Short mmCIF file of C-alpha atoms in Angstrom, two decimals:
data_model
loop_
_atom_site.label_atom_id
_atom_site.label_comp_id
_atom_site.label_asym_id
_atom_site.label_seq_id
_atom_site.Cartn_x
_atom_site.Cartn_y
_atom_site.Cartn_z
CA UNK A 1 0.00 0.00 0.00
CA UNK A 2 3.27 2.61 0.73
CA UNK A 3 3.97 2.04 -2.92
CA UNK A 4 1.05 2.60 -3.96
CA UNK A 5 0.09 5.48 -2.55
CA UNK A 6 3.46 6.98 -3.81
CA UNK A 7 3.20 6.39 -6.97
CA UNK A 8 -0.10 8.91 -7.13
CA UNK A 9 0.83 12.10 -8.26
CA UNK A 10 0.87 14.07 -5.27
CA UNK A 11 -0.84 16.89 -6.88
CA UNK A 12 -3.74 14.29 -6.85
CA UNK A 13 -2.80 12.56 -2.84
CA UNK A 14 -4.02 16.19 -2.50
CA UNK A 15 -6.97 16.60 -4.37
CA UNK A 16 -8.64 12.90 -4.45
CA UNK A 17 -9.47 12.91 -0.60
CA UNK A 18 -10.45 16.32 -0.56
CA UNK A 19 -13.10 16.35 -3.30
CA UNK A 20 -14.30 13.07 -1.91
CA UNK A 21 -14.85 14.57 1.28
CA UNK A 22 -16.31 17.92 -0.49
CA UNK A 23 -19.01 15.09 -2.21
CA UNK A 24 -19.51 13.55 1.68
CA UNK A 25 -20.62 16.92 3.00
CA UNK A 26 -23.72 16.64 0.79
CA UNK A 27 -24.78 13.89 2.95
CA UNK A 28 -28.14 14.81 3.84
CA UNK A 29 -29.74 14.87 0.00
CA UNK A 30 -28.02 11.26 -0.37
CA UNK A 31 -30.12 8.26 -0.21
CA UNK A 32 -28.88 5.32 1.97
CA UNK A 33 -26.93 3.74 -0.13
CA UNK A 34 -25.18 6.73 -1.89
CA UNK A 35 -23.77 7.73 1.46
CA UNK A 36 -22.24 4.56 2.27
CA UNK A 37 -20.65 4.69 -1.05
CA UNK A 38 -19.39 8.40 -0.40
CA UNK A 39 -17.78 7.02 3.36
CA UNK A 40 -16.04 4.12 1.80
CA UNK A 41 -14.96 6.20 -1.00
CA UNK A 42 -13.66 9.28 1.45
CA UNK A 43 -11.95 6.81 3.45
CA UNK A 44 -10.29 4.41 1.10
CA UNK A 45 -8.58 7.60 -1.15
CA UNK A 46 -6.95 8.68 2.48
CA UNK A 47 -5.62 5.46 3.34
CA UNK A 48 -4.15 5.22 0.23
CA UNK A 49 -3.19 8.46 -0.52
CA UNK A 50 -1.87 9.87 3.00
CA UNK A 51 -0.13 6.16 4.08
CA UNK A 52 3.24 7.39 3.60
CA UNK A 53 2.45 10.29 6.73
CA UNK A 54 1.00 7.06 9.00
CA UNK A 55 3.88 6.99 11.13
CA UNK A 56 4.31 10.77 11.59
CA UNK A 57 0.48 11.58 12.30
CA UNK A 58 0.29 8.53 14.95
CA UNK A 59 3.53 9.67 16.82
CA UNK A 60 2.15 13.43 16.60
CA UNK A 61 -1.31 12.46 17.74
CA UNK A 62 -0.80 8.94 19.73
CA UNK A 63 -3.35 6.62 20.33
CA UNK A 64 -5.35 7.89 23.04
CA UNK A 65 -8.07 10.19 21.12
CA UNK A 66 -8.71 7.82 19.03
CA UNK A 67 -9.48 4.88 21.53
CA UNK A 68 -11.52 7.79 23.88
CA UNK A 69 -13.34 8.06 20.97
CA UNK A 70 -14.09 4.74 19.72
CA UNK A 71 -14.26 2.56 23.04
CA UNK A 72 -18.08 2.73 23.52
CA UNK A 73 -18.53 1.33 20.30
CA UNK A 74 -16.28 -1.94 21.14
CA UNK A 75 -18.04 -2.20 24.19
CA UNK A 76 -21.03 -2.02 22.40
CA UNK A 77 -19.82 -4.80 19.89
CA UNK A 78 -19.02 -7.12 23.22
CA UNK A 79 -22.59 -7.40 24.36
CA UNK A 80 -23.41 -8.91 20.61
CA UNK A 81 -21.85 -11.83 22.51
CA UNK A 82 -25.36 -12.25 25.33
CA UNK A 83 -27.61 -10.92 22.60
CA UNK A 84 -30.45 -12.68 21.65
CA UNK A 85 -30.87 -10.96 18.59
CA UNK A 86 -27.69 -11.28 17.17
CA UNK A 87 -28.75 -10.55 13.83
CA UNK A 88 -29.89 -7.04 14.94
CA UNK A 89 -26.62 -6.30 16.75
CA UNK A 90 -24.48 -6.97 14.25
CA UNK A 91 -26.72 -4.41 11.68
CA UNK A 92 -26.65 -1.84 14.30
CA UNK A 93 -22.83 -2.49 14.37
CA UNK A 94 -22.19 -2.10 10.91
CA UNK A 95 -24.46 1.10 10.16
CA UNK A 96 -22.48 2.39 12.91
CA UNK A 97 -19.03 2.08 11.51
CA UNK A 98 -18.46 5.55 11.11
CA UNK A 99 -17.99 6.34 13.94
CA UNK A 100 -14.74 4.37 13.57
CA UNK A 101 -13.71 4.62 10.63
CA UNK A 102 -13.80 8.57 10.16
CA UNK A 103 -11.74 9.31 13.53
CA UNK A 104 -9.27 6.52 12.45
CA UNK A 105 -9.09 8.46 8.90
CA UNK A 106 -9.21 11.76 10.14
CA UNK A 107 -6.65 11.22 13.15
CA UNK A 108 -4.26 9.20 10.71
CA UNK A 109 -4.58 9.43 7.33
CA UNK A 110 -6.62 13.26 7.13
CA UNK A 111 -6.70 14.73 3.91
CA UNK A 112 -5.25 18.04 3.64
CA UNK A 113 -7.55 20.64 5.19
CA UNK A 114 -6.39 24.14 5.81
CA UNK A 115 -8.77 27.21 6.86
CA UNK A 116 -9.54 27.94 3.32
CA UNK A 117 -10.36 24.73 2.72
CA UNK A 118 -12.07 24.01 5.92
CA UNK A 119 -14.24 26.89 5.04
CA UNK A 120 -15.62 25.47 1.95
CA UNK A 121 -16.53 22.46 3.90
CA UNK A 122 -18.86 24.70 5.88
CA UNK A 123 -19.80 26.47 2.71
CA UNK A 124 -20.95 22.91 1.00
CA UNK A 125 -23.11 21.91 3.81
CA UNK A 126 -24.94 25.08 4.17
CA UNK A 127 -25.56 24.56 0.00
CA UNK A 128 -26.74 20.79 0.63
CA UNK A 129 -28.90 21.90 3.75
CA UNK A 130 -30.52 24.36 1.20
CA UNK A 131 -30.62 21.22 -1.71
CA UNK A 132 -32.86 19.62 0.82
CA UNK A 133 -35.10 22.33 1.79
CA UNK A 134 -35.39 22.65 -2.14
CA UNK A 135 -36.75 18.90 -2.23
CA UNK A 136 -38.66 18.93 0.84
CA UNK A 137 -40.47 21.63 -0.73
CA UNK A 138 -41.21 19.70 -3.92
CA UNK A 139 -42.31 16.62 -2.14
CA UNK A 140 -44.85 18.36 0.21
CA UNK A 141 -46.38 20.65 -2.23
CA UNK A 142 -46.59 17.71 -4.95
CA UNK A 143 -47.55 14.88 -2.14
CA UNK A 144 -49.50 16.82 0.56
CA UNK A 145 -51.70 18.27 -2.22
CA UNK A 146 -56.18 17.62 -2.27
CA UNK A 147 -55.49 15.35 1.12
CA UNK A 148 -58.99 13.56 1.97
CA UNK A 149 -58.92 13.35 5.57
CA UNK A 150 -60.89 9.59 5.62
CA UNK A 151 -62.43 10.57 8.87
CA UNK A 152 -64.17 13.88 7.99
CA UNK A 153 -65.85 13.01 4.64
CA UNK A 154 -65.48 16.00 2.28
CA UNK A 155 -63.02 17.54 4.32
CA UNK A 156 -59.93 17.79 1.72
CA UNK A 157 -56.18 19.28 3.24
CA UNK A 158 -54.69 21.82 1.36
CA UNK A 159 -56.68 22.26 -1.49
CA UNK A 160 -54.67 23.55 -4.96
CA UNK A 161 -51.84 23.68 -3.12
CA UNK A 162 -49.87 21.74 -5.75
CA UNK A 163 -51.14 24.26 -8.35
CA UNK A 164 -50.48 27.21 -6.43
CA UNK A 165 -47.71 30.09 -6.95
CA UNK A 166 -44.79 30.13 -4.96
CA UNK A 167 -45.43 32.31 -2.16
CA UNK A 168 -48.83 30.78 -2.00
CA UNK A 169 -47.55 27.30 -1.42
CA UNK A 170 -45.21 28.79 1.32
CA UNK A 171 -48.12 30.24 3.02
CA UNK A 172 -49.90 26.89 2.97
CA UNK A 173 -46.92 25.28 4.78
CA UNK A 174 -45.76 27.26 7.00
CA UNK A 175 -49.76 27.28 8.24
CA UNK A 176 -49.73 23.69 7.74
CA UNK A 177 -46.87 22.90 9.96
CA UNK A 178 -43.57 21.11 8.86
CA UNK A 179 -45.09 17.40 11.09
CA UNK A 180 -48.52 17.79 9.62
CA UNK A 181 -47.90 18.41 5.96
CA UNK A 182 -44.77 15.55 5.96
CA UNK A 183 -47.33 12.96 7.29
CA UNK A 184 -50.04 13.68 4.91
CA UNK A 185 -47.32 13.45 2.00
CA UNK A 186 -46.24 10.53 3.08
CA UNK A 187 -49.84 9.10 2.96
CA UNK A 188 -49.21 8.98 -0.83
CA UNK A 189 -45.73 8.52 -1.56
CA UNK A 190 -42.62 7.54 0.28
CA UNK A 191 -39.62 9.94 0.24
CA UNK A 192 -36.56 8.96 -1.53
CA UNK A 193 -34.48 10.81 0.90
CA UNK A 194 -34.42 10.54 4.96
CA UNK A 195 -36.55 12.97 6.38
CA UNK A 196 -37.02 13.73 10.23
CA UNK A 197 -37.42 16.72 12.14
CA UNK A 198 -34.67 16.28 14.82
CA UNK A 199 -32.27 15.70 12.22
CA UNK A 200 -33.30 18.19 9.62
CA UNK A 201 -32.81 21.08 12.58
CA UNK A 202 -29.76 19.65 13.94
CA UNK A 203 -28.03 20.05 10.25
CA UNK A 204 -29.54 23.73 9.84
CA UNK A 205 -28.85 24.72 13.39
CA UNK A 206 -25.11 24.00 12.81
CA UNK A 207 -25.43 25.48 9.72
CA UNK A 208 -26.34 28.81 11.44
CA UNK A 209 -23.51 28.62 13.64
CA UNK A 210 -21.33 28.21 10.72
CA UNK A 211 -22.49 31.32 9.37
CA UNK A 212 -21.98 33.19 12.31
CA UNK A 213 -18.62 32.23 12.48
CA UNK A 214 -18.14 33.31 9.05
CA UNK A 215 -19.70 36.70 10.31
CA UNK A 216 -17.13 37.32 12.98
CA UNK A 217 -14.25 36.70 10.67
CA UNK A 218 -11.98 39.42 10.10
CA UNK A 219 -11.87 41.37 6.44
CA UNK A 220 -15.32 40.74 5.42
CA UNK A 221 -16.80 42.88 3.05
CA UNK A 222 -19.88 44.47 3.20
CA UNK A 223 -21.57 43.13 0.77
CA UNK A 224 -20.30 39.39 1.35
CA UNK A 225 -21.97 40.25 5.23
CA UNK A 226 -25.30 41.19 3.71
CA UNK A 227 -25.68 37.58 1.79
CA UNK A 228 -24.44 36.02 5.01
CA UNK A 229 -27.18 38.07 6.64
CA UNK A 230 -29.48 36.73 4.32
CA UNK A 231 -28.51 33.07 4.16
CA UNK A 232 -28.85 33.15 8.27
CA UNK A 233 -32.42 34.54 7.99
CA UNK A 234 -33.86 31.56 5.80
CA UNK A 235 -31.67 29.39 8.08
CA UNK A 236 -33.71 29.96 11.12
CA UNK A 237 -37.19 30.51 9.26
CA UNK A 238 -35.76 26.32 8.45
CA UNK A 239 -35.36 25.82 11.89
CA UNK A 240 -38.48 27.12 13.19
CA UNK A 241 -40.65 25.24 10.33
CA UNK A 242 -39.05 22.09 11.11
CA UNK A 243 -40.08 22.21 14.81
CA UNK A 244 -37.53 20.03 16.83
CA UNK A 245 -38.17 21.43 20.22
CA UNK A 246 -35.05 20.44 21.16
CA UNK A 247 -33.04 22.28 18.30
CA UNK A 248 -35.39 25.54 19.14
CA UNK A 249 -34.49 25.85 22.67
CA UNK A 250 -30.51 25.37 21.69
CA UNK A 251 -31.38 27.81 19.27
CA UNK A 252 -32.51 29.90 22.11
CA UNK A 253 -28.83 28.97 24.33
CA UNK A 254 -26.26 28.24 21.50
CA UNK A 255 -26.72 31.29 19.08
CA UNK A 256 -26.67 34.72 21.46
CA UNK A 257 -24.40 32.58 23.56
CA UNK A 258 -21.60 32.13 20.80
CA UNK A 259 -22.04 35.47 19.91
CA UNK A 260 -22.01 37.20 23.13
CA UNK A 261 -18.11 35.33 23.53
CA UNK A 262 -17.45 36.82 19.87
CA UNK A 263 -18.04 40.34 20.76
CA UNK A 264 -14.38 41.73 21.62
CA UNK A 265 -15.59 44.48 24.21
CA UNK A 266 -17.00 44.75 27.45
CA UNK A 267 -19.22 47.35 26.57
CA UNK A 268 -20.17 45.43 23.58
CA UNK A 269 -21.49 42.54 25.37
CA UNK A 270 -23.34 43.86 28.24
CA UNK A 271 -25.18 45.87 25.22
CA UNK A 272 -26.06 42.69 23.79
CA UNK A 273 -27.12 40.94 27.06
CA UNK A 274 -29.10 44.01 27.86
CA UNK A 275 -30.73 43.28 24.27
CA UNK A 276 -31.46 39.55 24.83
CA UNK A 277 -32.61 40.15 27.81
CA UNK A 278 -35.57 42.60 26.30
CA UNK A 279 -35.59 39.96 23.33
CA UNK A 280 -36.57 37.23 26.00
CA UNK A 281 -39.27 39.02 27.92
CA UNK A 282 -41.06 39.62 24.65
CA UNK A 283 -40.53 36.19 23.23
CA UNK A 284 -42.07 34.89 26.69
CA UNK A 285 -45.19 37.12 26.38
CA UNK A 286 -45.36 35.81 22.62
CA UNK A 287 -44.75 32.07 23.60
CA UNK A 288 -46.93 32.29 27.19
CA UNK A 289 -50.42 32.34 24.40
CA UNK A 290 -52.37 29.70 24.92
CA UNK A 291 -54.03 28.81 21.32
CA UNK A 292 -57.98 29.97 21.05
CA UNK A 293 -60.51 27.50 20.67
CA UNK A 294 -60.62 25.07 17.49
CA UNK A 295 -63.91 24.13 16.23
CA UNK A 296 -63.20 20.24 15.60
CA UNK A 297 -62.92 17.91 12.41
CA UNK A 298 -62.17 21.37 10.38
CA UNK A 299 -59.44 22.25 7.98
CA UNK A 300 -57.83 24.24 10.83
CA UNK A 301 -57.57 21.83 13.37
CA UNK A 302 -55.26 20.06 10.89
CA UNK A 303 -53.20 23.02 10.41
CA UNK A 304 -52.78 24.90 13.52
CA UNK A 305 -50.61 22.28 15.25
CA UNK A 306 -47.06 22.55 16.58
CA UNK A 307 -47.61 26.33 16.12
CA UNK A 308 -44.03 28.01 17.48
CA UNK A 309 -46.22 30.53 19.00
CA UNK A 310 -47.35 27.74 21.29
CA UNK A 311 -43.93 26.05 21.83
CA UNK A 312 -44.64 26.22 25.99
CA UNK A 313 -47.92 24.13 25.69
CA UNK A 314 -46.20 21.61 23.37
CA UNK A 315 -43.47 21.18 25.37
CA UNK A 316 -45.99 20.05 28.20
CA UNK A 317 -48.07 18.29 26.16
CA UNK A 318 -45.09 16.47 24.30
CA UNK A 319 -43.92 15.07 27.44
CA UNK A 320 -47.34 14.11 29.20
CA UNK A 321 -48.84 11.83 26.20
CA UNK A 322 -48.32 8.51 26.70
CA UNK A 323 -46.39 7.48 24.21
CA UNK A 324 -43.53 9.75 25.89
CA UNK A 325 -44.33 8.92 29.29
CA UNK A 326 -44.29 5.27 27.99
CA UNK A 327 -40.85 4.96 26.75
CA UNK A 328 -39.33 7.02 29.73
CA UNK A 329 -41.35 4.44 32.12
CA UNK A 330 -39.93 1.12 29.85
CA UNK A 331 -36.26 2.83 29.66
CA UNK A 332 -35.99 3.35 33.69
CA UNK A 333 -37.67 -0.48 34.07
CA UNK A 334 -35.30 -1.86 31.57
CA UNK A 335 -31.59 0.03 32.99
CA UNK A 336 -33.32 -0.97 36.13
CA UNK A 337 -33.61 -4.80 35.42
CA UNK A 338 -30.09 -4.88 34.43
CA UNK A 339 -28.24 -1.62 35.23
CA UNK A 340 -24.41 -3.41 34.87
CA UNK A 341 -24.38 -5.35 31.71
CA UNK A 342 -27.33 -4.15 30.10
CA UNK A 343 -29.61 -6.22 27.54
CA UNK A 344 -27.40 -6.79 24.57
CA UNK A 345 -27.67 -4.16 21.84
CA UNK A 346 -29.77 -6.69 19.64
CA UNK A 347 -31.96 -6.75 21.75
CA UNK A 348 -32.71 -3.13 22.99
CA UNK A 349 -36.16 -2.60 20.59
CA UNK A 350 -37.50 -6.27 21.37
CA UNK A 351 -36.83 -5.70 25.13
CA UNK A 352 -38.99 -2.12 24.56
CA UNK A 353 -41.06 -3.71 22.81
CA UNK A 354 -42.31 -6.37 25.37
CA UNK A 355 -42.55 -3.53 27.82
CA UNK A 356 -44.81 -1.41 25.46
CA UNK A 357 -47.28 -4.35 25.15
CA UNK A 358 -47.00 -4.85 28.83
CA UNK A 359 -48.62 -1.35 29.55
CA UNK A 360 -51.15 -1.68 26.65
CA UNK A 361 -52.21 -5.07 28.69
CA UNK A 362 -51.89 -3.91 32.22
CA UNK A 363 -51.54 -0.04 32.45
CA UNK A 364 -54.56 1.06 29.76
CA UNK A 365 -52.28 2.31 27.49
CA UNK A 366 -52.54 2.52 23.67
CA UNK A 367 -49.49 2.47 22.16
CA UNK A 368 -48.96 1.83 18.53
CA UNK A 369 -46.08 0.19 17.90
CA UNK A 370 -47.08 -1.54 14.73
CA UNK A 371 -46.58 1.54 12.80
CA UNK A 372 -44.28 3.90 14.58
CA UNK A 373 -41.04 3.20 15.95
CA UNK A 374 -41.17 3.79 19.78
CA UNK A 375 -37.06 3.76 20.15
CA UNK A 376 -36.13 4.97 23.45
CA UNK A 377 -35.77 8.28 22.17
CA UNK A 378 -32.59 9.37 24.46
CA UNK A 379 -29.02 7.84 22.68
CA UNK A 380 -27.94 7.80 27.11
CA UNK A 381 -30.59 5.55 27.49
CA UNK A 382 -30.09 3.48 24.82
CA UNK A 383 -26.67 2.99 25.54
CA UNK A 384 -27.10 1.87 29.40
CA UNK A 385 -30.15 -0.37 28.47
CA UNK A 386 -27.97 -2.07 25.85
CA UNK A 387 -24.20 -2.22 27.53
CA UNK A 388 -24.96 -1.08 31.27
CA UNK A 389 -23.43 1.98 33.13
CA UNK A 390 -19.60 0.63 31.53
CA UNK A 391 -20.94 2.00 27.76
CA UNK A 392 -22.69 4.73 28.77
CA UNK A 393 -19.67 5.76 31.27
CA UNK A 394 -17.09 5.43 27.96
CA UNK A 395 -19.33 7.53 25.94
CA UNK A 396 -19.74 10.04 28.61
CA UNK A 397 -15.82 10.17 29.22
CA UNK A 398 -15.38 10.99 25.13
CA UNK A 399 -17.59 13.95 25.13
CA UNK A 400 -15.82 15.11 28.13
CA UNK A 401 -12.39 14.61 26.35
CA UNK A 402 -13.42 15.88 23.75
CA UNK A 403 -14.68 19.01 25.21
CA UNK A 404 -11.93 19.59 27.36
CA UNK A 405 -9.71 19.61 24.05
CA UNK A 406 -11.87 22.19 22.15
CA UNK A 407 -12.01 23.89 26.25
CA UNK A 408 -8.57 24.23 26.21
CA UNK A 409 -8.14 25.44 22.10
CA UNK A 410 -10.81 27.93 23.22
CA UNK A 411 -12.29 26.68 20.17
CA UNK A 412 -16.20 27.60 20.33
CA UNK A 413 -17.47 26.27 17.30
CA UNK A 414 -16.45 22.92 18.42
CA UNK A 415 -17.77 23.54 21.69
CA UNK A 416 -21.30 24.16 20.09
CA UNK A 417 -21.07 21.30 18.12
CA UNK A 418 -20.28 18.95 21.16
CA UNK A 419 -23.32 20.61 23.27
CA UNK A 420 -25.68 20.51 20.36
CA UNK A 421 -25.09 17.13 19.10
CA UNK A 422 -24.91 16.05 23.60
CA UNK A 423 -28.32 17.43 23.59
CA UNK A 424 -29.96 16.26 20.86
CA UNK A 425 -29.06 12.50 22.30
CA UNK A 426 -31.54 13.17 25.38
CA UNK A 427 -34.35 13.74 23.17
CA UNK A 428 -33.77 11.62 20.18
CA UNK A 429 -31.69 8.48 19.62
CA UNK A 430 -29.37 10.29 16.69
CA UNK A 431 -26.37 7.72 16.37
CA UNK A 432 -28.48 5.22 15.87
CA UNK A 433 -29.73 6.32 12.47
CA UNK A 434 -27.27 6.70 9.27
CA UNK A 435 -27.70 10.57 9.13
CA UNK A 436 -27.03 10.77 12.33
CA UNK A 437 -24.04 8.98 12.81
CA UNK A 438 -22.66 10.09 10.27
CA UNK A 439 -22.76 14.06 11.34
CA UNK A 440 -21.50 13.23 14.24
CA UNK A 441 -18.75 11.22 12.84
CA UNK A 442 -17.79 13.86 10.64
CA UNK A 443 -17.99 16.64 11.87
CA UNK A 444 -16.46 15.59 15.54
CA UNK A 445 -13.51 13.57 13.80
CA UNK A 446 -13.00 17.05 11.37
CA UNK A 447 -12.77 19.82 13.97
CA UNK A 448 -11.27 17.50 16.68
CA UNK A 449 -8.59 16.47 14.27
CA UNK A 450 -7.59 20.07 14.22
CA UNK A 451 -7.91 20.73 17.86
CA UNK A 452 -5.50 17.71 18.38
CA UNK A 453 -2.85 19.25 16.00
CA UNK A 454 -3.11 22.30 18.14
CA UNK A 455 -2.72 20.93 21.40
#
């Protein structure tokens, strides 16, 4: 492999990895299958390409960030050997092999990434982010279109709104609501791409930290500030149609908290908390509206749901249904049935599972979980219900390493990234999905990698 990575041109040990990893950061408009293409593809043209530097980047970087960073996964992989459903384990295992591959790449073979290029990266994502929002917007107006609600005869959904002009159809949605319209759609036809709320906000929300970190950079011109300015506007009109709760309330911590540490001055920043502070109290009158009374089985009752004005109420009501209070209940019984081994990762929905029909026998519950896919919903959980406290103590330890690295750098972006990917795992089971591991695995293993080489 040394000789054959030196007989590439090294014009193109250069370029290969780096437009292969330019094609990765399109990730979420890529089916499936494309993306595992585009990860074996990134990673392959490193190995071969940057072999030669092996040596030099393992003695620079030594083993330990990489096996913080990769240990919960091979204690993960251990408790295949007590699951039942080994056949599930080992597909959990393998969708999740990004998460070992890309620090191994990035830690040992990394393509060449300096701030310029680095910058593009960020530029590329923000472009797919908007590819996606492009096709989400084709689906739902094409799909969500004349919906008969089977239920309420002659009550039809979003009448002409596949024939409608632009604006029109924009009005349609954003009264709609980003949940309501996507289920309706979906009614008809299936999506060729992934689509999810959580991780639709998590991408834009890290877009619009990108672009603020693009704002504070030095020698910006005017004009080049006033697209930025732009392009941060649609972002968050994105993340407030897409509705994660979640991803709203960072919004609410992450954004006037990076930029509050960006201001240079004193004076500067107790201006600006002074102005979130105003911001706040009339955000909490705004949100503090209880929605008026809905007459029932009409077209707005269909539409008016997951409002943002109403974010307060849905944040109670989200976490009093039952299916909610459900999982919470089965994840505590399960970590408490076996809090030091765990279950066996195999066997982590089947386990859930039994509990779900448990309650719907003994407790008077109605869960569904023919049709929807009542995952515990919180990665922590997952983890200690399928390896015990040992995995969920490893993964712990590697966000703490990892934060005290980018702590220490004084590096915020990568301090946002860690708390906004941390929190998204206590609402929604992220790394266990493709999309999810994967912008984890990248983005971690990208800005950690240059963290390290700082340290």
């Amino acid at each position: 492999m040394t000789n054959l990575g030196n007989t590439i041109p090294m014009a193109w040990r250069d370029k290969i990895p780096y437009y292969l990893l330019l094609v990765l950061c399109f990730f979420p408009v890529m089916p499936f299958g494309v993306m595992s293409v585009a990860i074996m593809a990134f990673a392959l043209s490193c190995i071969v390409c940057n072999y030669p530097d092996f040596a030099k980047n393992r003695k620079k970087i030594g083993w330990k960030p990489f096996l913080v960073n990769i240990a919960f996964y091979f204690l993960l992989g251990f408790t295949v050997l007590y699951s039942e459903n080994t056949k599930n384990a080992v597909v959990q295992l393998q969708k999740a092999l990004p998460l070992v591959v890309l620090p191994l790449v990035f830690f040992y073979f990394p393509p060449k990434i300096d701030i310029k290029r680095r910058n593009i990266l960020f530029i590329v994502f923000i472009m797919a982010n908007f590819l996606f929002a492009g096709y989400l917007f084709k689906y739902l107006t094409n799909n969500a279109s004349d919906f008969e609600v089977t239920t309420t005869p002659g009550l039809v959904l979003f009448e002409g709104l596949k024939d409608g002009n632009f604006f029109a159809q924009l009005k349609d949605l954003w009264n709609g609501s980003f949940y309501e319209v996507l289920y309706y759609a979906r009614m008809k036809v299936e999506s060729k791409l992934y689509i999810h709320k959580t991780y639709a906000s998590q991408n834009v929300l890290w877009c619009i930290l990108m672009v603020l970190y693009f704002l504070f950079r030095r020698n910006m011109t005017l004009s080049i500030k006033i697209l930025l300015g732009v392009v941060l506007i649609l972002l968050i009109a994105l993340l407030f149609y897409y509705y994660s709760l979640i991803n709203l309330l960072l919004f609410l911590v992450l954004v006037p908290g990076y930029i509050f540490y960006k201001i240079p001055s004193k004076k500067g920043r107790v201006a600006f908390a002074s102005l979130i502070f105003l911001i706040c109290i009339g955000l909490f009158s705004f949100l503090n509206t209880s929605p008026h009374e809905i007459n029932p089985q009409t077209y707005e009752e269909y539409t008016q749901f997951e409002h943002p004005q109403y974010i307060l109420d849905n944040i109670a009501t989200m976490f009093n249904n039952d299916d909610r209070y459900a999982i919470n209940k089965c994840n505590a019984d399960l970590i408490a049935s076996s809090s030091v081994f765990g279950h066996g990762l195999g066997d982590v929905q089947d386990q859930l599972d039994s509990c779900y029909d448990n309650l719907n026998k003994t407790a008077g519950y109605s869960l569904d979980t023919k049709t929807q896919n009542l995952n515990p919903h919180n990665y922590y959980a997952f983890l200690w219900i399928a390896g015990g406290i040992v995995v969920l103590l490893a993964f712990l330890y590697m966000l703490f390493f990892n934060f005290s690295i980018g702590f220490k750098n004084k590096d915020l972006l990568y301090l946002a990234l860690l708390l906004l990917i941390a929190s998204n795992l206590i609402a929604e089971s992220t790394l266990s999905r493709a999309h999810g591991i994967l912008f984890f695995a990248l983005w971690n293993s990208l800005l950690l990698t240059k963290n390290l080489a700082r340290a």
